[in-house]
Amino acid sequence: MRPINPPHSNAKSLSKGMIVETGKLLILSGHVPMTPEGELVGMGIKEQTEQVFENIGAALDEAGAGFKDLVKITIFLCPMTPETLNGFREVRDRYINLDCPPTSSLVGVSALVNPDFLVEIEVIAELPQT
């Protein structure tokens, strides 16, 4: 994959576009802060974001990919506040490749499927060539 960042792009933690060169993609539906046993993890944004990224990592691993292969990430935060946004970003930056970040959309929502969820994330990854 190759990032596309036109001159007007000034965001350091996302790319404005990605060219996928292999043509083989993994598309993951929204992941939520539940353990493999089906339990909600914590009530704070950092704990929940950490669990969501761990869940995404497990799915990426099963497909033979990793966080370095992310092309697109879509985040849903509830509620969208400076506290949830900063907590999310702190955890996110430990997982994504900041040298070649994926494209990204962040949406503040009024509710998620479970009223205790603070974050849901879906991703698209480029699968490594085999």
mmCIF file of C-alpha atoms in Angstrom:
data_model
loop_
_atom_site.group_PDB
_atom_site.id
_atom_site.type_symbol
_atom_site.label_atom_id
_atom_site.label_comp_id
_atom_site.label_asym_id
_atom_site.label_seq_id
_atom_site.Cartn_x
_atom_site.Cartn_y
_atom_site.Cartn_z
ATOM 1 C CA MET A 1 0.000 0.000 0.000
ATOM 2 C CA ARG A 2 1.055 3.562 -0.590
ATOM 3 C CA PRO A 3 -0.258 6.663 1.204
ATOM 4 C CA ILE A 4 -1.523 9.678 -0.706
ATOM 5 C CA ASN A 5 -1.173 12.967 1.165
ATOM 6 C CA PRO A 6 -1.779 16.078 -0.945
ATOM 7 C CA PRO A 7 -0.147 19.364 0.116
ATOM 8 C CA HIS A 8 -3.243 20.567 2.031
ATOM 9 C CA SER A 9 -3.074 17.478 4.283
ATOM 10 C CA ASN A 10 -1.720 18.376 7.701
ATOM 11 C CA ALA A 11 -2.877 15.476 9.899
ATOM 12 C CA LYS A 12 -0.006 13.489 11.348
ATOM 13 C CA SER A 13 -1.993 10.478 12.565
ATOM 14 C CA LEU A 14 -3.826 9.617 9.346
ATOM 15 C CA SER A 15 -3.289 9.455 5.617
ATOM 16 C CA LYS A 16 -5.739 11.213 3.311
ATOM 17 C CA GLY A 17 -5.730 8.266 0.933
ATOM 18 C CA MET A 18 -4.178 4.825 0.404
ATOM 19 C CA ILE A 19 -3.448 3.000 -2.809
ATOM 20 C CA VAL A 20 -3.893 -0.742 -2.290
ATOM 21 C CA GLU A 21 -1.512 -2.489 -4.619
ATOM 22 C CA THR A 22 -2.169 -6.172 -3.937
ATOM 23 C CA GLY A 23 -5.911 -6.016 -4.514
ATOM 24 C CA LYS A 24 -6.621 -8.406 -1.620
ATOM 25 C CA LEU A 25 -8.473 -6.811 1.302
ATOM 26 C CA LEU A 26 -9.735 -7.868 4.717
ATOM 27 C CA ILE A 27 -12.822 -5.937 5.819
ATOM 28 C CA LEU A 28 -13.703 -6.175 9.509
ATOM 29 C CA SER A 29 -17.070 -5.167 10.882
ATOM 30 C CA GLY A 30 -17.327 -3.056 14.013
ATOM 31 C CA HIS A 31 -15.377 -4.402 16.984
ATOM 32 C CA VAL A 32 -16.533 -3.553 20.494
ATOM 33 C CA PRO A 33 -14.943 -3.689 23.976
ATOM 34 C CA MET A 34 -15.899 -7.289 24.804
ATOM 35 C CA THR A 35 -13.516 -10.013 25.938
ATOM 36 C CA PRO A 36 -13.443 -13.375 24.128
ATOM 37 C CA GLU A 37 -15.685 -14.606 26.968
ATOM 38 C CA GLY A 38 -18.298 -11.962 26.081
ATOM 39 C CA GLU A 39 -17.687 -9.651 29.036
ATOM 40 C CA LEU A 40 -17.544 -5.856 28.794
ATOM 41 C CA VAL A 41 -14.115 -4.498 29.671
ATOM 42 C CA GLY A 42 -14.191 -1.526 32.046
ATOM 43 C CA MET A 43 -16.152 1.675 31.896
ATOM 44 C CA GLY A 44 -13.289 3.962 30.783
ATOM 45 C CA ILE A 45 -12.363 4.925 27.241
ATOM 46 C CA LYS A 46 -8.751 3.725 27.525
ATOM 47 C CA GLU A 47 -9.690 0.254 28.785
ATOM 48 C CA GLN A 48 -12.390 -0.126 26.187
ATOM 49 C CA THR A 49 -10.205 1.108 23.328
ATOM 50 C CA GLU A 50 -7.408 -1.255 24.377
ATOM 51 C CA GLN A 51 -9.813 -4.229 24.268
ATOM 52 C CA VAL A 52 -11.191 -3.200 20.881
ATOM 53 C CA PHE A 53 -7.678 -3.000 19.420
ATOM 54 C CA GLU A 54 -6.804 -6.370 20.978
ATOM 55 C CA ASN A 55 -9.909 -7.870 19.345
ATOM 56 C CA ILE A 56 -8.993 -6.323 15.988
ATOM 57 C CA GLY A 57 -5.435 -7.604 16.393
ATOM 58 C CA ALA A 58 -6.717 -11.150 16.904
ATOM 59 C CA ALA A 59 -8.818 -10.925 13.730
ATOM 60 C CA LEU A 60 -5.919 -9.462 11.748
ATOM 61 C CA ASP A 61 -3.624 -12.202 13.023
ATOM 62 C CA GLU A 62 -6.095 -14.910 12.025
ATOM 63 C CA ALA A 63 -6.096 -13.494 8.485
ATOM 64 C CA GLY A 64 -2.287 -13.330 8.348
ATOM 65 C CA ALA A 65 -2.152 -9.537 8.671
ATOM 66 C CA GLY A 66 -1.209 -7.014 11.327
ATOM 67 C CA PHE A 67 -1.783 -3.407 12.321
ATOM 68 C CA LYS A 68 0.874 -2.322 9.813
ATOM 69 C CA ASP A 69 -1.495 -3.522 7.070
ATOM 70 C CA LEU A 70 -4.404 -1.222 7.996
ATOM 71 C CA VAL A 71 -5.681 0.838 5.080
ATOM 72 C CA LYS A 72 -8.791 2.375 6.674
ATOM 73 C CA ILE A 73 -10.069 2.723 10.219
ATOM 74 C CA THR A 74 -13.506 4.048 11.176
ATOM 75 C CA ILE A 75 -14.095 4.961 14.804
ATOM 76 C CA PHE A 76 -17.413 5.583 16.529
ATOM 77 C CA LEU A 77 -17.135 7.381 19.896
ATOM 78 C CA CYS A 78 -19.959 7.792 22.375
ATOM 79 C CA PRO A 79 -19.994 10.449 23.635
ATOM 80 C CA MET A 80 -17.575 12.577 21.618
ATOM 81 C CA THR A 81 -15.903 14.660 24.294
ATOM 82 C CA PRO A 82 -12.338 15.937 24.705
ATOM 83 C CA GLU A 83 -11.820 13.225 27.357
ATOM 84 C CA THR A 84 -12.991 10.321 25.176
ATOM 85 C CA LEU A 85 -11.152 11.662 22.130
ATOM 86 C CA ASN A 86 -7.846 12.131 23.982
ATOM 87 C CA GLY A 87 -8.117 8.754 25.715
ATOM 88 C CA PHE A 88 -8.900 7.037 22.424
ATOM 89 C CA ARG A 89 -5.988 8.704 20.617
ATOM 90 C CA GLU A 90 -3.539 7.789 23.374
ATOM 91 C CA VAL A 91 -4.341 4.086 22.993
ATOM 92 C CA ARG A 92 -4.732 4.177 19.199
ATOM 93 C CA ASP A 93 -1.243 5.578 18.736
ATOM 94 C CA ARG A 94 0.240 2.479 20.378
ATOM 95 C CA TYR A 95 -1.325 0.258 17.711
ATOM 96 C CA ILE A 96 -1.263 2.050 14.383
ATOM 97 C CA ASN A 97 1.815 2.724 12.301
ATOM 98 C CA LEU A 98 2.366 6.459 12.673
ATOM 99 C CA ASP A 99 5.022 6.396 9.915
ATOM 100 C CA CYS A 100 2.372 5.232 7.421
ATOM 101 C CA PRO A 101 -0.992 5.698 9.176
ATOM 102 C CA PRO A 102 -4.192 4.359 7.643
ATOM 103 C CA THR A 103 -6.938 6.597 6.370
ATOM 104 C CA SER A 104 -9.324 7.401 9.165
ATOM 105 C CA SER A 105 -12.824 8.624 9.925
ATOM 106 C CA LEU A 106 -13.977 9.509 13.427
ATOM 107 C CA VAL A 107 -17.682 9.829 14.153
ATOM 108 C CA GLY A 108 -19.280 11.018 17.371
ATOM 109 C CA VAL A 109 -22.508 9.119 17.981
ATOM 110 C CA SER A 110 -25.307 9.416 20.521
ATOM 111 C CA ALA A 111 -25.451 5.666 21.206
ATOM 112 C CA LEU A 112 -23.880 2.322 20.347
ATOM 113 C CA VAL A 113 -25.534 -1.109 20.466
ATOM 114 C CA ASN A 114 -24.806 -1.449 24.206
ATOM 115 C CA PRO A 115 -25.339 1.668 26.345
ATOM 116 C CA ASP A 116 -22.061 0.955 28.204
ATOM 117 C CA PHE A 117 -19.944 0.930 25.021
ATOM 118 C CA LEU A 118 -17.843 4.049 24.509
ATOM 119 C CA VAL A 119 -16.115 2.956 21.289
ATOM 120 C CA GLU A 120 -16.621 0.765 18.238
ATOM 121 C CA ILE A 121 -14.052 0.396 15.455
ATOM 122 C CA GLU A 122 -14.170 -1.127 11.994
ATOM 123 C CA VAL A 123 -11.134 -1.540 9.744
ATOM 124 C CA ILE A 124 -9.997 -2.469 6.275
ATOM 125 C CA ALA A 125 -6.565 -4.069 5.867
ATOM 126 C CA GLU A 126 -4.456 -5.016 2.893
ATOM 127 C CA LEU A 127 -3.590 -8.701 3.147
ATOM 128 C CA PRO A 128 0.087 -9.506 2.604
ATOM 129 C CA GLN A 129 0.890 -11.264 -0.648
ATOM 130 C CA THR A 130 1.424 -14.995 -0.269
#
